[in-house]
């Protein structure tokens, strides 16, 4: 492939268009709790054709090594980028997940699974003690009644988190997206044909 000429006016126009999308990705990632700099890193990596080392990311983004490491770790934890098994000059290589359906699935299933696990672990620890408090003969009636209300709320929460686990499983296996992806592809294709 022929090297691009950075002095070409169309090159600058193309980079500006790309940067607008990277900026939008950065803003939308912020809505999901990812720092704007991590969002900008993801956007930059999204357009890269080749995997990048942390050093290359740092240079491309003009970020400090510590900020770059934090941003990359955040994206790795959210499964928006992946660390490859191969290396370049003994340095780890990373690549962005470029399929937004997969990115959405990975990000939300990771976050929802964490919420579900933390809440269910706590609820399962609290329920026996709460039941014991309710049944204990020395528990004052007003505390018993409030503890019973809490018990019912927690049982309802267990139902919700059971439903959430099923949703997470559907999200992770990808079947949730297959039908809607095909419909959307047809609609987008039709819209593009009209333009």
Coordinates of C-alpha atoms in Angstrom, one line a residue:
X1 CA 0.0 0.0 0.0
X2 CA 1.3 3.4 -0.9
X3 CA 2.3 5.7 2.0
X4 CA -0.1 8.6 2.6
X5 CA 1.1 12.1 2.0
X6 CA 0.4 14.2 5.1
X7 CA 0.7 17.4 3.1
X8 CA -2.2 16.3 0.9
X9 CA -5.3 18.6 1.8
X10 CA -7.6 15.6 1.6
X11 CA -5.4 13.8 4.2
X12 CA -6.0 16.7 6.7
X13 CA -9.8 16.6 5.9
X14 CA -9.8 12.8 6.5
X15 CA -8.0 13.1 9.8
X16 CA -10.4 15.9 11.0
X17 CA -13.4 13.7 10.2
X18 CA -11.8 10.8 12.0
X19 CA -11.0 13.0 15.0
X20 CA -14.6 14.1 15.2
X21 CA -15.7 10.5 15.5
X22 CA -13.0 9.8 18.1
X23 CA -14.2 12.9 20.1
X24 CA -17.8 11.5 20.0
X25 CA -16.6 8.1 21.1
X26 CA -14.8 9.8 24.0
X27 CA -17.9 11.7 25.0
X28 CA -20.2 8.6 24.9
X29 CA -17.7 6.5 26.8
X30 CA -17.8 9.1 29.6
X31 CA -21.5 8.5 29.8
X32 CA -20.7 4.9 30.7
X33 CA -18.2 5.7 33.4
X34 CA -15.1 5.4 31.2
X35 CA -12.8 8.5 31.5
X36 CA -12.7 10.7 28.4
X37 CA -9.0 10.0 27.9
X38 CA -9.7 6.2 27.9
X39 CA -12.6 6.8 25.5
X40 CA -10.3 8.8 23.2
X41 CA -7.8 6.0 23.4
X42 CA -10.4 3.5 22.4
X43 CA -11.5 5.7 19.5
X44 CA -8.0 6.0 18.3
X45 CA -7.4 2.3 18.5
X46 CA -10.7 1.7 16.8
X47 CA -9.3 3.3 13.6
X48 CA -5.9 1.6 13.8
X49 CA -5.4 -1.2 11.4
X50 CA -2.5 -2.7 13.4
X51 CA -2.3 -3.6 17.0
X52 CA -0.4 -1.1 19.2
X53 CA 2.1 -1.3 22.1
X54 CA 1.5 0.8 25.2
X55 CA 4.5 3.0 24.1
X56 CA 2.8 3.6 20.7
X57 CA -0.5 4.4 22.4
X58 CA 1.3 6.9 24.7
X59 CA 3.1 8.6 21.8
X60 CA -0.1 8.7 19.6
X61 CA -2.2 10.1 22.5
X62 CA 0.4 12.4 24.0
X63 CA -0.4 11.0 27.4
X64 CA 1.9 10.2 30.3
X65 CA 2.9 6.6 30.8
X66 CA 0.9 6.3 34.1
X67 CA -2.3 7.8 32.5
X68 CA -1.9 5.6 29.5
X69 CA -1.5 2.5 31.6
X70 CA -4.6 3.4 33.6
X71 CA -6.6 4.1 30.5
X72 CA -5.5 0.8 28.8
X73 CA -6.2 -1.2 32.0
X74 CA -9.7 0.4 32.2
X75 CA -10.4 -0.6 28.6
X76 CA -9.0 -4.1 29.2
X77 CA -11.2 -4.6 32.3
X78 CA -14.2 -3.5 30.2
X79 CA -13.1 -5.9 27.4
X80 CA -13.1 -3.0 24.9
X81 CA -9.5 -3.8 24.0
X82 CA -7.7 -7.0 24.1
X83 CA -4.1 -8.0 24.9
X84 CA -2.8 -10.2 22.1
X85 CA -0.8 -13.3 22.6
X86 CA 1.8 -12.1 20.1
X87 CA 4.4 -9.4 20.9
X88 CA 6.4 -6.8 18.9
X89 CA 10.0 -6.3 20.0
X90 CA 9.1 -8.1 23.3
X91 CA 6.4 -5.6 24.0
X92 CA 2.7 -6.5 24.5
X93 CA 0.3 -5.7 21.7
X94 CA -3.2 -4.5 22.1
X95 CA -6.1 -4.2 19.7
X96 CA -9.5 -2.5 20.1
X97 CA -12.7 -4.5 19.6
X98 CA -14.0 -2.8 16.4
X99 CA -17.5 -4.4 16.4
X100 CA -19.7 -2.1 18.5
X101 CA -22.2 -5.0 19.1
X102 CA -19.4 -7.0 20.7
X103 CA -18.1 -3.9 22.6
X104 CA -21.6 -3.2 24.0
X105 CA -22.0 -6.9 24.9
X106 CA -18.6 -7.1 26.6
X107 CA -18.9 -3.8 28.4
X108 CA -22.4 -4.2 29.8
X109 CA -22.2 -7.9 30.6
X110 CA -19.0 -7.2 32.6
X111 CA -20.5 -4.3 34.5
X112 CA -23.9 -6.1 35.1
X113 CA -22.2 -9.3 36.2
X114 CA -20.1 -7.4 38.7
X115 CA -23.2 -5.7 40.1
X116 CA -25.1 -9.0 40.3
X117 CA -22.2 -10.9 41.9
X118 CA -21.6 -8.2 44.6
X119 CA -25.3 -7.8 45.4
X120 CA -26.1 -11.5 45.5
X121 CA -23.0 -12.3 47.7
X122 CA -24.1 -9.6 50.2
X123 CA -27.8 -10.6 50.1
X124 CA -26.9 -14.3 50.7
X125 CA -24.7 -13.3 53.6
X126 CA -27.4 -11.0 55.1
X127 CA -30.5 -13.2 54.7
X128 CA -29.7 -15.8 57.4
X129 CA -28.9 -13.1 60.0
X130 CA -31.9 -11.1 59.0
X131 CA -34.2 -14.1 59.4
X132 CA -32.6 -14.9 62.8
X133 CA -33.2 -11.3 63.9
X134 CA -36.9 -11.6 62.9
X135 CA -37.3 -14.9 64.7
X136 CA -35.4 -14.0 67.9
X137 CA -37.7 -13.6 70.9
X138 CA -35.8 -10.6 72.2
X139 CA -36.3 -8.5 69.0
X140 CA -38.7 -5.6 69.7
X141 CA -41.8 -5.7 67.5
X142 CA -41.1 -2.5 65.6
X143 CA -37.6 -3.7 64.6
X144 CA -39.1 -7.2 63.7
X145 CA -41.7 -5.5 61.4
X146 CA -39.0 -3.3 59.7
X147 CA -36.8 -6.3 59.3
X148 CA -39.6 -8.2 57.7
X149 CA -40.1 -5.4 55.2
X150 CA -36.4 -5.6 54.4
X151 CA -36.6 -9.4 54.0
X152 CA -39.4 -9.0 51.4
X153 CA -37.4 -6.3 49.6
X154 CA -34.4 -8.6 49.5
X155 CA -36.5 -11.6 48.2
X156 CA -37.7 -9.3 45.5
X157 CA -34.0 -8.3 44.8
X158 CA -33.1 -12.0 44.5
X159 CA -35.8 -12.4 41.8
X160 CA -34.4 -9.4 40.0
X161 CA -30.8 -10.6 40.1
X162 CA -31.9 -14.0 38.9
X163 CA -33.5 -12.3 36.0
X164 CA -30.4 -10.2 35.5
X165 CA -28.2 -13.3 35.3
X166 CA -30.4 -14.7 32.5
X167 CA -30.2 -11.4 30.7
X168 CA -26.4 -11.4 31.2
X169 CA -26.2 -14.9 29.8
X170 CA -28.2 -13.9 26.8
X171 CA -26.1 -10.8 26.3
X172 CA -22.9 -12.8 26.5
X173 CA -23.9 -15.6 24.1
X174 CA -24.8 -13.0 21.4
X175 CA -28.2 -14.4 20.5
X176 CA -29.8 -11.2 21.8
X177 CA -28.3 -9.3 18.9
X178 CA -28.5 -11.6 16.0
X179 CA -32.1 -10.8 14.9
X180 CA -31.9 -7.1 15.5
X181 CA -28.5 -6.8 13.8
X182 CA -29.9 -8.3 10.6
X183 CA -32.9 -5.9 10.7
X184 CA -30.7 -2.9 11.3
X185 CA -28.2 -3.8 8.6
X186 CA -31.1 -4.0 6.1
X187 CA -32.5 -0.6 7.2
X188 CA -29.0 1.1 7.1
X189 CA -28.3 -0.4 3.7
X190 CA -31.7 0.9 2.5
X191 CA -31.0 4.3 3.9
X192 CA -27.6 4.5 2.3
X193 CA -29.0 3.4 -1.0
X194 CA -31.4 6.4 -0.9
X195 CA -28.6 8.9 -0.3

